[in-house]
PDB file of C-alpha atoms in Angstrom:
ATOM      1  CA  UNK A  27      -6.790   6.301 -14.813  1.00  0.00           C
ATOM      2  CA  UNK A  28      -9.233   8.116 -17.419  1.00  0.00           C
ATOM      3  CA  UNK A  29      -9.509  10.282 -14.670  1.00  0.00           C
ATOM      4  CA  UNK A  30      -5.809  11.371 -14.420  1.00  0.00           C
ATOM      5  CA  UNK A  31      -4.840   8.371 -11.096  1.00  0.00           C
ATOM      6  CA  UNK A  32      -1.123   8.292 -11.774  1.00  0.00           C
ATOM      7  CA  UNK A  33      -1.481   4.668 -11.111  1.00  0.00           C
ATOM      8  CA  UNK A  34      -3.386   1.891  -9.773  1.00  0.00           C
ATOM      9  CA  UNK A  35      -3.136  -0.702  -7.422  1.00  0.00           C
ATOM     10  CA  UNK A  36      -4.646  -4.291  -7.674  1.00  0.00           C
ATOM     11  CA  UNK A  37      -7.139  -6.139  -4.999  1.00  0.00           C
ATOM     12  CA  UNK A  38      -4.966  -7.930  -2.484  1.00  0.00           C
ATOM     13  CA  UNK A  39      -3.528 -11.429  -3.643  1.00  0.00           C
ATOM     14  CA  UNK A  40      -3.113 -14.150  -0.947  1.00  0.00           C
ATOM     15  CA  UNK A  41       0.922 -15.717  -1.615  1.00  0.00           C
ATOM     16  CA  UNK A  42      -0.420 -19.011  -0.301  1.00  0.00           C
ATOM     17  CA  UNK A  43      -3.322 -19.117  -2.669  1.00  0.00           C
ATOM     18  CA  UNK A  44      -0.710 -18.287  -5.463  1.00  0.00           C
ATOM     19  CA  UNK A  45       1.851 -21.083  -4.723  1.00  0.00           C
ATOM     20  CA  UNK A  46      -1.028 -23.543  -4.537  1.00  0.00           C
ATOM     21  CA  UNK A  47      -2.446 -22.540  -7.762  1.00  0.00           C
ATOM     22  CA  UNK A  48      -5.785 -21.193  -6.581  1.00  0.00           C
ATOM     23  CA  UNK A  49      -7.408 -19.935  -9.791  1.00  0.00           C
ATOM     24  CA  UNK A  50      -9.802 -17.010  -7.720  1.00  0.00           C
ATOM     25  CA  UNK A  51      -6.114 -16.027  -6.890  1.00  0.00           C
ATOM     26  CA  UNK A  52      -4.713 -16.206 -10.258  1.00  0.00           C
ATOM     27  CA  UNK A  53      -7.546 -14.192 -11.572  1.00  0.00           C
ATOM     28  CA  UNK A  54      -6.853 -11.331  -9.322  1.00  0.00           C
ATOM     29  CA  UNK A  55      -3.402 -10.983 -11.258  1.00  0.00           C
ATOM     30  CA  UNK A  56      -5.253 -10.093 -14.523  1.00  0.00           C
ATOM     31  CA  UNK A  57      -5.261  -6.247 -15.689  1.00  0.00           C
ATOM     32  CA  UNK A  58      -6.414  -4.790 -18.353  1.00  0.00           C
ATOM     33  CA  UNK A  59      -3.811  -2.352 -20.174  1.00  0.00           C
ATOM     34  CA  UNK A  60      -6.031   0.740 -19.845  1.00  0.00           C
ATOM     35  CA  UNK A  61      -5.130   0.235 -16.202  1.00  0.00           C
ATOM     36  CA  UNK A  62      -1.427   0.432 -16.496  1.00  0.00           C
ATOM     37  CA  UNK A  63       0.619   1.874 -14.747  1.00  0.00           C
ATOM     38  CA  UNK A  64      -0.704  -0.784 -12.379  1.00  0.00           C
ATOM     39  CA  UNK A  65       0.998  -2.661  -9.622  1.00  0.00           C
ATOM     40  CA  UNK A  66      -0.410  -6.046  -8.061  1.00  0.00           C
ATOM     41  CA  UNK A  67      -0.996  -6.231  -4.115  1.00  0.00           C
ATOM     42  CA  UNK A  68       0.430  -9.566  -2.329  1.00  0.00           C
ATOM     43  CA  UNK A  69      -0.115 -10.722   1.199  1.00  0.00           C
ATOM     44  CA  UNK A  70       1.473 -13.240   3.090  1.00  0.00           C
ATOM     45  CA  UNK A  71       4.179 -13.870   6.318  1.00  0.00           C
ATOM     46  CA  UNK A  72       7.179 -15.996   4.697  1.00  0.00           C
ATOM     47  CA  UNK A  73       9.340 -14.905   3.018  1.00  0.00           C
ATOM     48  CA  UNK A  74       9.868 -17.772   0.531  1.00  0.00           C
ATOM     49  CA  UNK A  75       6.192 -18.111  -0.233  1.00  0.00           C
ATOM     50  CA  UNK A  76       6.097 -14.301  -0.946  1.00  0.00           C
ATOM     51  CA  UNK A  77       8.768 -14.513  -3.093  1.00  0.00           C
ATOM     52  CA  UNK A  78       7.325 -17.581  -4.834  1.00  0.00           C
ATOM     53  CA  UNK A  79       4.180 -15.297  -5.271  1.00  0.00           C
ATOM     54  CA  UNK A  80       5.854 -13.036  -6.541  1.00  0.00           C
ATOM     55  CA  UNK A  81       7.310 -14.809  -9.371  1.00  0.00           C
ATOM     56  CA  UNK A  82       3.971 -16.312 -10.348  1.00  0.00           C
ATOM     57  CA  UNK A  83       2.783 -12.389 -10.188  1.00  0.00           C
ATOM     58  CA  UNK A  84       5.272 -11.229 -12.673  1.00  0.00           C
ATOM     59  CA  UNK A  85       4.193 -13.363 -15.072  1.00  0.00           C
ATOM     60  CA  UNK A  86       1.149 -11.381 -15.601  1.00  0.00           C
ATOM     61  CA  UNK A  87       3.028  -8.485 -16.148  1.00  0.00           C
ATOM     62  CA  UNK A  88       2.226  -5.812 -13.790  1.00  0.00           C
ATOM     63  CA  UNK A  89       4.269  -2.953 -13.424  1.00  0.00           C
ATOM     64  CA  UNK A  90       5.496  -3.284  -9.983  1.00  0.00           C
ATOM     65  CA  UNK A  91       4.562  -5.633  -7.025  1.00  0.00           C
ATOM     66  CA  UNK A  92       3.194  -4.289  -3.532  1.00  0.00           C
ATOM     67  CA  UNK A  93       3.433  -5.681  -0.818  1.00  0.00           C
ATOM     68  CA  UNK A  94       0.308  -5.038   1.993  1.00  0.00           C
ATOM     69  CA  UNK A  95       1.380  -4.905   5.548  1.00  0.00           C
ATOM     70  CA  UNK A  96      -1.885  -2.382   6.073  1.00  0.00           C
ATOM     71  CA  UNK A  97      -4.443  -4.733   5.846  1.00  0.00           C
ATOM     72  CA  UNK A  98      -6.231  -4.763   9.452  1.00  0.00           C
ATOM     73  CA  UNK A  99      -9.584  -7.071   8.646  1.00  0.00           C
ATOM     74  CA  UNK A 100     -10.176  -9.488  11.438  1.00  0.00           C
ATOM     75  CA  UNK A 101      -9.487 -12.740   9.136  1.00  0.00           C
ATOM     76  CA  UNK A 102      -6.137 -10.896   7.518  1.00  0.00           C
ATOM     77  CA  UNK A 103      -4.924 -10.333  10.807  1.00  0.00           C
ATOM     78  CA  UNK A 104      -5.640 -13.212  12.893  1.00  0.00           C
ATOM     79  CA  UNK A 105      -3.745 -15.602  10.480  1.00  0.00           C
ATOM     80  CA  UNK A 106      -0.937 -12.821  10.982  1.00  0.00           C
ATOM     81  CA  UNK A 107      -0.900 -11.246   7.467  1.00  0.00           C
ATOM     82  CA  UNK A 108      -1.314  -7.803   7.063  1.00  0.00           C
ATOM     83  CA  UNK A 109      -1.203  -5.241   9.749  1.00  0.00           C
ATOM     84  CA  UNK A 110      -0.063  -7.821  12.016  1.00  0.00           C
ATOM     85  CA  UNK A 111       3.817  -7.781  10.209  1.00  0.00           C
ATOM     86  CA  UNK A 112       3.930  -4.372  11.933  1.00  0.00           C
ATOM     87  CA  UNK A 113       4.814  -5.818  15.073  1.00  0.00           C
ATOM     88  CA  UNK A 114       7.824  -7.971  13.403  1.00  0.00           C
ATOM     89  CA  UNK A 115      10.086  -5.105  11.817  1.00  0.00           C
ATOM     90  CA  UNK A 116      12.422  -7.540  10.778  1.00  0.00           C
ATOM     91  CA  UNK A 117      10.122 -10.012   9.329  1.00  0.00           C
ATOM     92  CA  UNK A 118       8.945  -7.142   7.063  1.00  0.00           C
ATOM     93  CA  UNK A 119      12.546  -6.761   6.160  1.00  0.00           C
ATOM     94  CA  UNK A 120      13.010 -10.408   5.315  1.00  0.00           C
ATOM     95  CA  UNK A 121       9.625 -10.533   3.147  1.00  0.00           C
ATOM     96  CA  UNK A 122      10.856  -7.199   1.232  1.00  0.00           C
ATOM     97  CA  UNK A 123      14.139  -8.868   0.501  1.00  0.00           C
ATOM     98  CA  UNK A 124      12.830 -11.911  -0.268  1.00  0.00           C
ATOM     99  CA  UNK A 125      10.613 -10.677  -2.758  1.00  0.00           C
ATOM    100  CA  UNK A 126      12.914  -7.709  -4.667  1.00  0.00           C
ATOM    101  CA  UNK A 127      15.551 -10.630  -5.521  1.00  0.00           C
ATOM    102  CA  UNK A 128      12.854 -12.802  -6.461  1.00  0.00           C
ATOM    103  CA  UNK A 129      11.653 -10.379  -9.520  1.00  0.00           C
ATOM    104  CA  UNK A 130      12.859  -7.273 -11.582  1.00  0.00           C
ATOM    105  CA  UNK A 131      10.048  -5.704 -10.716  1.00  0.00           C
ATOM    106  CA  UNK A 132      10.103  -2.651  -8.291  1.00  0.00           C
ATOM    107  CA  UNK A 133       8.882  -3.793  -5.322  1.00  0.00           C
ATOM    108  CA  UNK A 134       6.566  -1.412  -2.416  1.00  0.00           C
ATOM    109  CA  UNK A 135       5.254  -1.765   0.492  1.00  0.00           C
ATOM    110  CA  UNK A 136       1.660  -0.152   2.121  1.00  0.00           C
ATOM    111  CA  UNK A 137       1.855  -0.177   5.850  1.00  0.00           C
ATOM    112  CA  UNK A 138      -0.103   1.850   8.715  1.00  0.00           C
ATOM    113  CA  UNK A 139       0.987   3.962  11.926  1.00  0.00           C
ATOM    114  CA  UNK A 140       1.095   0.522  13.960  1.00  0.00           C
ATOM    115  CA  UNK A 141      -0.775  -2.160  15.415  1.00  0.00           C
ATOM    116  CA  UNK A 142      -2.290   0.101  18.361  1.00  0.00           C
ATOM    117  CA  UNK A 143      -1.309   3.556  19.711  1.00  0.00           C
ATOM    118  CA  UNK A 144       0.625   1.543  22.145  1.00  0.00           C
ATOM    119  CA  UNK A 145       2.374  -0.231  19.449  1.00  0.00           C
ATOM    120  CA  UNK A 146       3.301   2.843  16.625  1.00  0.00           C
ATOM    121  CA  UNK A 147       6.132   1.484  14.415  1.00  0.00           C
ATOM    122  CA  UNK A 148       5.504   2.789  11.236  1.00  0.00           C
ATOM    123  CA  UNK A 149       9.289   4.568  11.239  1.00  0.00           C
ATOM    124  CA  UNK A 150      10.680   1.078  12.363  1.00  0.00           C
ATOM    125  CA  UNK A 151       9.340  -1.107   9.791  1.00  0.00           C
ATOM    126  CA  UNK A 152       9.557   1.606   6.933  1.00  0.00           C
ATOM    127  CA  UNK A 153      13.363   1.448   7.746  1.00  0.00           C
ATOM    128  CA  UNK A 154      13.454  -2.049   7.962  1.00  0.00           C
ATOM    129  CA  UNK A 155      10.948  -2.172   4.125  1.00  0.00           C
ATOM    130  CA  UNK A 156      13.797   0.319   2.879  1.00  0.00           C
ATOM    131  CA  UNK A 157      16.418  -1.895   4.148  1.00  0.00           C
ATOM    132  CA  UNK A 158      14.913  -4.752   2.486  1.00  0.00           C
ATOM    133  CA  UNK A 159      14.687  -3.065  -0.848  1.00  0.00           C
ATOM    134  CA  UNK A 160      11.979  -1.206  -1.003  1.00  0.00           C
ATOM    135  CA  UNK A 161      11.216   1.140  -3.875  1.00  0.00           C
ATOM    136  CA  UNK A 162       8.643   3.217  -2.079  1.00  0.00           C
ATOM    137  CA  UNK A 163       6.427   3.249   0.869  1.00  0.00           C
ATOM    138  CA  UNK A 164       2.618   4.219   1.524  1.00  0.00           C
ATOM    139  CA  UNK A 165       1.697   5.016   5.195  1.00  0.00           C
ATOM    140  CA  UNK A 166      -2.094   5.103   6.381  1.00  0.00           C
ATOM    141  CA  UNK A 167      -2.129   7.320   9.264  1.00  0.00           C
ATOM    142  CA  UNK A 168      -4.250   4.664  11.317  1.00  0.00           C
ATOM    143  CA  UNK A 169      -3.372   2.129  13.712  1.00  0.00           C
ATOM    144  CA  UNK A 170      -4.775  -1.186  12.952  1.00  0.00           C
ATOM    145  CA  UNK A 171      -6.801  -1.171  15.823  1.00  0.00           C
ATOM    146  CA  UNK A 172      -8.963   1.911  14.628  1.00  0.00           C
ATOM    147  CA  UNK A 173      -9.763   0.184  11.409  1.00  0.00           C
ATOM    148  CA  UNK A 174     -11.044   3.367   9.417  1.00  0.00           C
ATOM    149  CA  UNK A 175     -12.183   5.563  12.660  1.00  0.00           C
ATOM    150  CA  UNK A 176     -11.478   9.011  13.009  1.00  0.00           C
ATOM    151  CA  UNK A 177      -8.764  10.370  13.349  1.00  0.00           C
ATOM    152  CA  UNK A 178      -5.916   9.961  10.802  1.00  0.00           C
ATOM    153  CA  UNK A 179      -2.388  10.923  11.878  1.00  0.00           C
ATOM    154  CA  UNK A 180      -0.690  12.767   9.130  1.00  0.00           C
ATOM    155  CA  UNK A 181       2.182  13.466  11.566  1.00  0.00           C
ATOM    156  CA  UNK A 182       3.059   9.950  11.247  1.00  0.00           C
ATOM    157  CA  UNK A 183       3.476  10.087   7.373  1.00  0.00           C
ATOM    158  CA  UNK A 184       5.755  13.231   8.355  1.00  0.00           C
ATOM    159  CA  UNK A 185       7.796  11.237  10.439  1.00  0.00           C
ATOM    160  CA  UNK A 186       8.495   8.069   8.136  1.00  0.00           C
ATOM    161  CA  UNK A 187       9.382  10.945   5.540  1.00  0.00           C
ATOM    162  CA  UNK A 188      12.018  12.087   7.483  1.00  0.00           C
ATOM    163  CA  UNK A 189      13.250   8.921   8.573  1.00  0.00           C
ATOM    164  CA  UNK A 190      13.528   6.984   4.874  1.00  0.00           C
ATOM    165  CA  UNK A 191      15.319   7.917   1.763  1.00  0.00           C
ATOM    166  CA  UNK A 192      12.944   6.556  -0.656  1.00  0.00           C
ATOM    167  CA  UNK A 193       9.705   7.970  -1.789  1.00  0.00           C
ATOM    168  CA  UNK A 194       6.917   8.093   0.941  1.00  0.00           C
ATOM    169  CA  UNK A 195       3.266   7.714  -0.597  1.00  0.00           C
ATOM    170  CA  UNK A 196       0.763   9.508   1.903  1.00  0.00           C
ATOM    171  CA  UNK A 197      -3.032   7.930   2.592  1.00  0.00           C
ATOM    172  CA  UNK A 198      -5.769   8.356   4.927  1.00  0.00           C
ATOM    173  CA  UNK A 199      -8.920  10.767   4.645  1.00  0.00           C
ATOM    174  CA  UNK A 200      -8.022  12.354   1.292  1.00  0.00           C
ATOM    175  CA  UNK A 201     -11.776  12.457   0.004  1.00  0.00           C
ATOM    176  CA  UNK A 202     -11.211  15.923  -1.780  1.00  0.00           C
ATOM    177  CA  UNK A 203      -8.917  18.085  -3.741  1.00  0.00           C
ATOM    178  CA  UNK A 204      -8.010  20.256  -0.733  1.00  0.00           C
ATOM    179  CA  UNK A 205      -7.074  17.311   1.668  1.00  0.00           C
ATOM    180  CA  UNK A 206      -4.542  16.237  -0.979  1.00  0.00           C
ATOM    181  CA  UNK A 207      -2.934  19.598  -1.235  1.00  0.00           C
ATOM    182  CA  UNK A 208      -3.292  19.678   2.881  1.00  0.00           C
ATOM    183  CA  UNK A 209      -1.681  16.348   2.613  1.00  0.00           C
ATOM    184  CA  UNK A 210       1.722  17.385   0.784  1.00  0.00           C
ATOM    185  CA  UNK A 211       1.452  20.371   2.691  1.00  0.00           C
ATOM    186  CA  UNK A 212       1.656  18.663   6.246  1.00  0.00           C
ATOM    187  CA  UNK A 213       3.871  15.619   5.454  1.00  0.00           C
ATOM    188  CA  UNK A 214       6.237  16.470   2.589  1.00  0.00           C
ATOM    189  CA  UNK A 215       5.030  13.230   1.186  1.00  0.00           C
ATOM    190  CA  UNK A 216       5.993  12.010  -2.705  1.00  0.00           C
ATOM    191  CA  UNK A 217       2.496  11.232  -3.454  1.00  0.00           C
ATOM    192  CA  UNK A 218      -0.926  11.008  -2.443  1.00  0.00           C
ATOM    193  CA  UNK A 219      -2.758   8.013  -2.227  1.00  0.00           C
ATOM    194  CA  UNK A 220      -6.926   7.870  -2.658  1.00  0.00           C
ATOM    195  CA  UNK A 221      -8.827   4.626  -1.277  1.00  0.00           C
ATOM    196  CA  UNK A 222     -12.307   5.040  -0.667  1.00  0.00           C
ATOM    197  CA  UNK A 223     -12.434   8.596  -1.413  1.00  0.00           C
ATOM    198  CA  UNK A 224     -12.343   7.441  -5.187  1.00  0.00           C
ATOM    199  CA  UNK A 225     -15.366   5.085  -4.470  1.00  0.00           C
ATOM    200  CA  UNK A 226     -18.101   6.365  -6.438  1.00  0.00           C
ATOM    201  CA  UNK A 227     -16.179   9.687  -7.086  1.00  0.00           C
ATOM    202  CA  UNK A 228     -13.346   8.257  -9.668  1.00  0.00           C
ATOM    203  CA  UNK A 229     -13.087  11.924 -10.620  1.00  0.00           C
ATOM    204  CA  UNK A 230     -11.460  12.998  -7.719  1.00  0.00           C
ATOM    205  CA  UNK A 231      -8.269  12.358  -9.331  1.00  0.00           C
ATOM    206  CA  UNK A 232      -9.000  14.984 -12.324  1.00  0.00           C
ATOM    207  CA  UNK A 233     -10.226  17.412  -9.650  1.00  0.00           C
ATOM    208  CA  UNK A 234      -6.832  17.023  -7.540  1.00  0.00           C
ATOM    209  CA  UNK A 235      -4.676  17.720 -10.787  1.00  0.00           C
ATOM    210  CA  UNK A 236      -6.773  20.723 -11.421  1.00  0.00           C
ATOM    211  CA  UNK A 237      -6.484  21.938  -7.968  1.00  0.00           C
ATOM    212  CA  UNK A 238      -2.910  21.667  -7.480  1.00  0.00           C
ATOM    213  CA  UNK A 239      -2.130  22.793 -10.766  1.00  0.00           C
ATOM    214  CA  UNK A 240      -4.263  25.485 -11.388  1.00  0.00           C
ATOM    215  CA  UNK A 241      -6.112  26.062  -7.941  1.00  0.00           C
ATOM    216  CA  UNK A 242      -9.449  25.618  -9.026  1.00  0.00           C
ATOM    217  CA  UNK A 243     -11.686  22.281  -9.514  1.00  0.00           C
TER     218      UNK A 243
END
């Protein structure tokens, strides 16, 4: 945030952990005023549990709730959380709908291209999330099977942008100001999310702003 990031998103928090009053899960909801605007990110596969978790999370005064349908970690996917839900757009819709109904805060969603190269469901899932009431959607241009291996597919971000009416945030391999500019141009996305590219280099956000606004770093 000090270097100009438009917003930040917290660590993934287990909806079940929150509902069971797990102290480690609750601690992940704590944010600093200087981080704002900041979202808390929840994961889970049950609409009712996710709704209760959102109610608990709202007590910690985040600016919005983000739902993770994108995490590729084996432990998460093995429990049918994260990107495992990309195989079930209707369940995604129900989860978003339940969370939206449970809190007055905006609700956003993070997804991936799909589960595998044979299961590219990003557009279908994005439309389902939009139907459930999502305020915006972030698309990472890789499948679950890829984890973080190249290549990243920015075309799928463009396809989602063309399919939905809500804002689309592009994500994947933005590790320089030039890459951020290319993503905007290639996908037509509304915002760019930087993940691993900010690790060890938080000034990337200031560099991106300078490059986009003045054509130099």
